[in-house]
Structure formats: C-alpha cells, structure tokens
Coordinates of C-alpha atoms and ligand atoms in Angstrom, one line a residue:
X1 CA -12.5 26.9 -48.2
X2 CA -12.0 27.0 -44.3
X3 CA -11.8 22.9 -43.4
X4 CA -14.9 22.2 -41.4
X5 CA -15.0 20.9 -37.7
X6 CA -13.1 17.6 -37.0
X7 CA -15.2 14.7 -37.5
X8 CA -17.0 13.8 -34.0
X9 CA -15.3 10.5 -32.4
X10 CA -17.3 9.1 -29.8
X11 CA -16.2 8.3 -26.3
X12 CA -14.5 5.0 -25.6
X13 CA -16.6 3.4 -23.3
X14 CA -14.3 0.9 -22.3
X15 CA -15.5 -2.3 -20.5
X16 CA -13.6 -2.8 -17.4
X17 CA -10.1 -3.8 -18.0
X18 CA -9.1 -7.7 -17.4
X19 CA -6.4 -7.4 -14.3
X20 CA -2.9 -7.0 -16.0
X21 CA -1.4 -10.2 -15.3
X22 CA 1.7 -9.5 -17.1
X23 CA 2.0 -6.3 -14.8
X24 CA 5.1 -6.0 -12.4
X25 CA 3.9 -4.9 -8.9
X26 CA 6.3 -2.0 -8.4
X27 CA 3.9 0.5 -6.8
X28 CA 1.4 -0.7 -4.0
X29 CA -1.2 1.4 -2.6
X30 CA -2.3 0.5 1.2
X31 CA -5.6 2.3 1.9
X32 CA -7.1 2.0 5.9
X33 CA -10.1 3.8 7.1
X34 CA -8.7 4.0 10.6
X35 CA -5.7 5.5 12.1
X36 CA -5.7 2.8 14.7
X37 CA -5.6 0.2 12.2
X38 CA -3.1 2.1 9.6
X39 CA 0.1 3.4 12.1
X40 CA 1.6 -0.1 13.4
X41 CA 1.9 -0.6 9.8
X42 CA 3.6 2.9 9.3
X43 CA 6.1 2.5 12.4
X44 CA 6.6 -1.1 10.9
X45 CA 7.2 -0.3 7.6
X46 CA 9.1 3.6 8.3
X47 CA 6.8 5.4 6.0
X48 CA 7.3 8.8 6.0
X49 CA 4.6 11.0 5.9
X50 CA 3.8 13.1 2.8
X51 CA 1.8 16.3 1.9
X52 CA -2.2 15.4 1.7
X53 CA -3.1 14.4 -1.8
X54 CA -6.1 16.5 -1.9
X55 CA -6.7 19.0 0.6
X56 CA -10.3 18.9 0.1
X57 CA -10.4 15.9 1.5
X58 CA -8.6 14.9 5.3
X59 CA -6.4 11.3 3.7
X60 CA -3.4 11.1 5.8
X61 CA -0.3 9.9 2.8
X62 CA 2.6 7.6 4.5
X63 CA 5.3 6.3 1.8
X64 CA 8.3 4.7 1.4
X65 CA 10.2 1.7 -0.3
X66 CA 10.1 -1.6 0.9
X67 CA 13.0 -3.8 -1.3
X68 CA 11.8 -3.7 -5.0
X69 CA 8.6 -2.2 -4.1
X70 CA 7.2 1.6 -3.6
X71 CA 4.6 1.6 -0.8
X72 CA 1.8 4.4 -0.4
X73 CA -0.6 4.3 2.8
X74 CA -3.6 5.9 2.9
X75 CA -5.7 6.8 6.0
X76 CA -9.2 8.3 5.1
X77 CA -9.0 11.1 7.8
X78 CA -11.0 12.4 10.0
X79 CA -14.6 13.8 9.7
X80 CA -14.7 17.8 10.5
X81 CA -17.3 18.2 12.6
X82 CA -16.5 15.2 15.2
X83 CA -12.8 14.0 14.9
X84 CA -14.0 10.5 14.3
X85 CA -12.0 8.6 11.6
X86 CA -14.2 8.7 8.3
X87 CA -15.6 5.1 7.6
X88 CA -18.0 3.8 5.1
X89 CA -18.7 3.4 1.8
X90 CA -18.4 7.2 0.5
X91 CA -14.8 7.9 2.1
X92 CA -13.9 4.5 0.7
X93 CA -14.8 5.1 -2.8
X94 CA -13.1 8.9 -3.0
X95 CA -10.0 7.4 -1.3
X96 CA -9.9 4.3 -3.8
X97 CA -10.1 6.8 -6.8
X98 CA -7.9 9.4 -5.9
X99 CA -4.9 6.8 -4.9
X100 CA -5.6 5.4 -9.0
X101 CA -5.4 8.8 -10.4
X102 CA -2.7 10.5 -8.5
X103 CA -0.8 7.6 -6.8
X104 CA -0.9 5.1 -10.0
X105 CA -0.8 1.8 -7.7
X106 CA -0.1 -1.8 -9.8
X107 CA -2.0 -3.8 -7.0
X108 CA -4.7 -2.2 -4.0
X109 CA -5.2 -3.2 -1.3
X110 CA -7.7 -2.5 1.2
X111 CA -6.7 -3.6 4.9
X112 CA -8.2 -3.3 7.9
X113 CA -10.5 -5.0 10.5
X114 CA -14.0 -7.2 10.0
X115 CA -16.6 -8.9 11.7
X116 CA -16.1 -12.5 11.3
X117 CA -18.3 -15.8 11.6
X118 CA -18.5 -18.6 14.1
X119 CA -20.1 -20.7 11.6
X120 CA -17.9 -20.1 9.0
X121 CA -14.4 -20.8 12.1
X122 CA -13.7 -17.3 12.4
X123 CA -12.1 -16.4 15.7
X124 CA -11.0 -13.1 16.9
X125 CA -7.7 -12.4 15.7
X126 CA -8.2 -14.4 12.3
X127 CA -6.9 -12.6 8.7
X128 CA -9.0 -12.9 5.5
X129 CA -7.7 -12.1 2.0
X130 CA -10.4 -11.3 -0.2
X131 CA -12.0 -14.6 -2.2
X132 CA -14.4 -14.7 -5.0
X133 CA -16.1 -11.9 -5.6
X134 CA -16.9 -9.2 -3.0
X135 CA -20.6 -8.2 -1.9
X136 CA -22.4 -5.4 -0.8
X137 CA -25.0 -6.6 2.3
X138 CA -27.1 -3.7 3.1
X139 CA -28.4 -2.7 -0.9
X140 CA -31.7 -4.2 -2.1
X141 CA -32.7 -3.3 -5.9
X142 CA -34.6 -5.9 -7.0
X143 CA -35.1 -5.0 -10.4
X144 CA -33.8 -6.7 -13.4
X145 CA -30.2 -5.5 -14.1
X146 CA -30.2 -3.3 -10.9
X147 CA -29.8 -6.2 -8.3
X148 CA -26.1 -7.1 -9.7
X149 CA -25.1 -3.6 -9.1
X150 CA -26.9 -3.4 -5.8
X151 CA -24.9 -7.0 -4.1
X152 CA -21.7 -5.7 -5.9
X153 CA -20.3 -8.9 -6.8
X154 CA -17.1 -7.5 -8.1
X155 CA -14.1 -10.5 -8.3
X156 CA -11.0 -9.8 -6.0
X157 CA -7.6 -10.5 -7.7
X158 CA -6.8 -13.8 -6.9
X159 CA -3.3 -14.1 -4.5
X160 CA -3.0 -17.3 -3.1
X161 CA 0.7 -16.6 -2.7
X162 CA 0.5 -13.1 -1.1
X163 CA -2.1 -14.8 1.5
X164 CA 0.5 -17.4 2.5
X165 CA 2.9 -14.5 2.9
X166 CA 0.5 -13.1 5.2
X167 CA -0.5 -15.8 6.9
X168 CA -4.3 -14.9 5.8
X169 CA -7.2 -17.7 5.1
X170 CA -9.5 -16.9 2.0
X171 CA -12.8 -15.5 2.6
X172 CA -15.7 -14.1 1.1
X173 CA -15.8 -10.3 2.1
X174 CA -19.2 -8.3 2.5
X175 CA -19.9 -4.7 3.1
X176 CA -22.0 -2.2 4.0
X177 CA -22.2 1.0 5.9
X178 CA -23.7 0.3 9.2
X179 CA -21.5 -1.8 12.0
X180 CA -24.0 -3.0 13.6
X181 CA -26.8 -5.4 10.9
X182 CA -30.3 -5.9 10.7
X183 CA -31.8 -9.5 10.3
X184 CA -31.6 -9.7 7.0
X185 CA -28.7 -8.1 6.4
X186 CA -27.5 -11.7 8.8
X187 CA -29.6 -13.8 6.2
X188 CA -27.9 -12.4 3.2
X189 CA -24.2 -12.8 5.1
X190 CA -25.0 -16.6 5.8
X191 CA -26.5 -17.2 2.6
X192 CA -23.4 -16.2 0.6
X193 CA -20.8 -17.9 3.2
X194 CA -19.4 -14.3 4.1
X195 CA -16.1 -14.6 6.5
X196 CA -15.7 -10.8 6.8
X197 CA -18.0 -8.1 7.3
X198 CA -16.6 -4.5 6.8
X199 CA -17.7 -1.0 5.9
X200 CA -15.0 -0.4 2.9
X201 CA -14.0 -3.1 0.5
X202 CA -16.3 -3.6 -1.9
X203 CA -16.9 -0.1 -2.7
X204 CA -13.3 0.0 -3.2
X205 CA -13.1 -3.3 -5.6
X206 CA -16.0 -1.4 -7.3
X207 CA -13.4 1.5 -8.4
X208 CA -10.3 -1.0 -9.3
X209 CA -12.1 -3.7 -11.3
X210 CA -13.4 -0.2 -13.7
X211 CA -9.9 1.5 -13.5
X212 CA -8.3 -2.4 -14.1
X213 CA -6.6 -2.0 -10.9
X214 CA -5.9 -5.4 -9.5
X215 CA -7.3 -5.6 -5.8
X216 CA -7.5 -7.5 -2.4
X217 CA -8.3 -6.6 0.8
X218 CA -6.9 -8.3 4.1
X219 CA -8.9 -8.1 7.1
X220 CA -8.7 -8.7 10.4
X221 CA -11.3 -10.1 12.9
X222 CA -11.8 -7.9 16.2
X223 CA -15.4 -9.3 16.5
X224 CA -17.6 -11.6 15.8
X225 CA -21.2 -10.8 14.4
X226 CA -22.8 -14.1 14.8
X227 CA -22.1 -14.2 18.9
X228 CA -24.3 -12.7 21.6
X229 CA -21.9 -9.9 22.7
X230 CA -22.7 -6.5 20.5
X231 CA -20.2 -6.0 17.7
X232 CA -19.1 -2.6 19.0
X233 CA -18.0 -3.9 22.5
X234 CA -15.9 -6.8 21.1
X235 CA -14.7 -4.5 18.5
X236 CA -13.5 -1.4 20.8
X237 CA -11.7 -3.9 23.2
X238 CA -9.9 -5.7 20.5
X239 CA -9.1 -2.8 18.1
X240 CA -5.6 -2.1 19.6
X241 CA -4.5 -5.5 19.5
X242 CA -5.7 -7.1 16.2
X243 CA -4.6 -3.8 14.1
X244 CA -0.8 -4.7 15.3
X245 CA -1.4 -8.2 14.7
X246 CA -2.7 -6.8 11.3
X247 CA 0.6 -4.3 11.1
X248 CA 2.6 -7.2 11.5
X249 CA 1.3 -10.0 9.3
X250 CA 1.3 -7.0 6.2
X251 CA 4.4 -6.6 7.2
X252 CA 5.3 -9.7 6.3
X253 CA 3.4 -9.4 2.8
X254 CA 4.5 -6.5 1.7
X255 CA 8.2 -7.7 2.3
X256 CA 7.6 -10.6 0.5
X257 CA 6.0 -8.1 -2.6
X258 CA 9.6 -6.3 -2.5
X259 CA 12.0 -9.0 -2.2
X260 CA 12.3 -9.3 -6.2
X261 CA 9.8 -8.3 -9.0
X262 CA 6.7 -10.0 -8.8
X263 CA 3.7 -10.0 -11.5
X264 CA 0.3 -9.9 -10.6
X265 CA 0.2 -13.4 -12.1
X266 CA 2.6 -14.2 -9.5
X267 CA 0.5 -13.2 -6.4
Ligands
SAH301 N1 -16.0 3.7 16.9 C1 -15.1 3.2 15.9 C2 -15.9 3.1 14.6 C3 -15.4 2.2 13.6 S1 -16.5 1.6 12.5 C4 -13.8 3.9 15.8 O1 -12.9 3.6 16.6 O2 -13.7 4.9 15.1 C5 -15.9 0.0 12.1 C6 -14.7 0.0 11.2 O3 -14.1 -1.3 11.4 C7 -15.0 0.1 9.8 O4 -14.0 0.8 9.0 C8 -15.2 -1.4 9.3 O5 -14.6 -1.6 8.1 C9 -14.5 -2.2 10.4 N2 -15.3 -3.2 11.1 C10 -14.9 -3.9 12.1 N3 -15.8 -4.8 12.6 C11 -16.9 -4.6 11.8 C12 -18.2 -5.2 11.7 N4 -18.6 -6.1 12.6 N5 -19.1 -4.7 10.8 C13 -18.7 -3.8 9.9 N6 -17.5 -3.2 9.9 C14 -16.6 -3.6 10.8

C-alpha cells in the first residue's frame, strides 16, 4: 500500500516574539527616509556603499564595521516620477521588512528628524529616543479590537544606556503620513504627551515587535508643531543643520554599541 499524504500540520502562528534580551548586538540596521538626514552619518561612520538590496525598490545600502559592531544604513530612495526622497508610512514599512529578512539586524533603529513640542520642552535641535510605546496620530477605527491596531501602540525596546550615549532625552514618538496635522490630529499628540512627530517610526516598530526585532528610533527636532511658524518652513531651514547634529550624536551611539559586546539587555 502506497503511504498516504503526510499528516496536515498547521501553521505556527506565532505571537510576536518577547525582545531577545540575552541577544548580543553584533549586527545593527540604521534605516533614514532622507538622504539629507542619512549621509553625515555615512561620511561619519565611512560606510561603503553596497549593491541595492532589492532593485524593485530605490533603498540606497551603506555598511561597514564600527569596533565589535557590523553597521547597515538604509536610505528609502527616491520616488520615480519626482526625485523626491520616499517618506511615509508605506516606504517605511517595505524598508523595515526587507532590512529583517535580508540584512538580519539584532537591534533597528529608525533615525531621523521630528516635529517636537513646546509644551512638552522641545527645542529645535533636541534628540528623542523612542519611550513607551509608539503611536500612530492620523488612524481612527473606532471599533472594538480595531482601535488598538489603528493608534499602534507598539512598545520601543527600552535603552536608557544607548540614549546617554547619544545624548538623546526619552520621548513618546507619534506618526503619521502627512507633515503638516489637522486639529485633531494636535488633540490626539497632546493628549498622549507626544515629544516627536514623524512620518516613519511606528510603522516600522509595527514590523520589529512581529519579526521580534528589538527597536528604537532617535529623532531629531528641526521644527516645532505647536508654534505659529508652518512646520515646513522651520523644517526646510533647519534640515541641513539638525541631520549633522543627528550624524554626530549617532555617531557617538553607535561607537559606544561597538566598543565591546553589548546585549540588548545592556542597552
Ligand atoms: N520636502 C521634504 C519632505 C520631507 S517630509 C524633503 O526635503 O524631502 C518630512 C520628513 O521629516 C519625514 O520623513 C518625517 O519623518 C520627518 N519630519 C520632520 N518634521 C516633521 C513633522 N513636523 N511632522 C512629521 N514628520 C516630520
């Protein structure tokens, strides 16, 4: 008698993996939306830069070592049609995945530049590392079950010690995909205490806390969204000058990640 089919096993739906404390950070994964923002870290750092990862889509890849540490640096590319740097949620997202799969990173992180708060002491210039848990601002689903996924709410990996390295305050990071806000888009951002409004980070916590990917994101103010002047003017003028501020305070971080083995417990 011919053996019949093997028995059926069901998918593992795994729930999302706790971070891997135990896990020594040997490969770190640096992923920008913006050129401007990403190259004073390249020149900083030497990367070299590396054949795309995907050709479908436009990342710039930078690597190199830094001491103990292996550093990829992803830039989400340009959009085809205008030149401009891809920003947002969906370029975030792909960019986030695609460094898990092919790059294999033991800590993420997402850096950049925010809107920050007067009322919660922000100032131009200022560097967050991702507190708490971070939000999504501009997603209403107010349905039983569906609001949770709408607001994001997915935890950061706490590193108190990587933010000292930096030089970074805590905050609570929010995104969405506009840079401008609507009024309640503001209610929402005071109501949860939000320090740093961006157009990338939570979408990419989203991917690492279901990959188990431990996470933060460092970012930079170059404006202020509770302050009379538009967020694009501040924004444009200070772009140049906070991303090598930005360069230079990762800089500091990420040579503190490679000066001996670190856990993610350690961060
Ligand atoms: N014209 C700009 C567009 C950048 S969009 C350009 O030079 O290409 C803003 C980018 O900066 C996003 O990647 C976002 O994460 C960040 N950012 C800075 N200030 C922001 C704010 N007030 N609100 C949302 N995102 C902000």
């Amino acid at each position: 008698m011919r053996p019949g089919p093997p028995a059926y096993v069901p998918p593992m739906h795994a729930d999302p993996t706790p971070d891997p404390a135990e896990t020594t950070v040997e490969r770190v994964a640096l992923l920008f939306a913006l050129e401007a923002e990403a190259m004073p870290l390249v020149e900083r750092l030497m990367l070299a830069e590396q054949p795309a990862v995907d050709p479908c889509l436009r990342q710039r890849h930078f690597a190199g070592t830094v001491g103990t540490v292996h550093v990829d640096l992803l830039t989400n590319g340009t959009d085809p049609r205008s030149g401009t740097d891809r920003v947002g949620t969906d370029a975030a997202t792909m960019a986030a995945y695609m460094a898990i799969r092919k790059l294999a990173p033991d800590l993420l992180v997402n850096a950049g530049t925010c809107g920050g708060f007067e009322a919660q002491g922000g100032h131009v210039g200022d560097i967050y590392l991702s507190s708490g848990d971070l939000l999504f601002h501009d997603r209403r689903i107010p349905i039983d079950g569906f609001l949770i996924q709408a607001e994001g709410r997915w935890p950061a990996t706490p590193a108190p010690r990587l933010a000292a390295a930096i030089g970074a305050k805590p905050g609570i990071v929010s995104t969405g995909n506009s840079l401008d806000f609507t009024a309640a888009e503001l209610d929402f951002l005071r109501r949860e205490g939000v320090s740093a409004k961006d157009m990338e980070a939570t979408a990419i916590a989203q991917v690492c806390v279901q990959c188990g990917v431990p996470f933060v994101a460092v970012k930079a103010v170059t404006d202020l969204v509770d302050h009379p002047e538009p967020v694009q003017e501040a924004f444009l003028r200070n772009l140049r000058m906070v991303s090598a501020l930005l360069a230079e305070r990762l800089e500091a971080g990420v040579r503190w990640l490679g000066a001996h083995p670190r856990r993610i417990a350690d961060l």
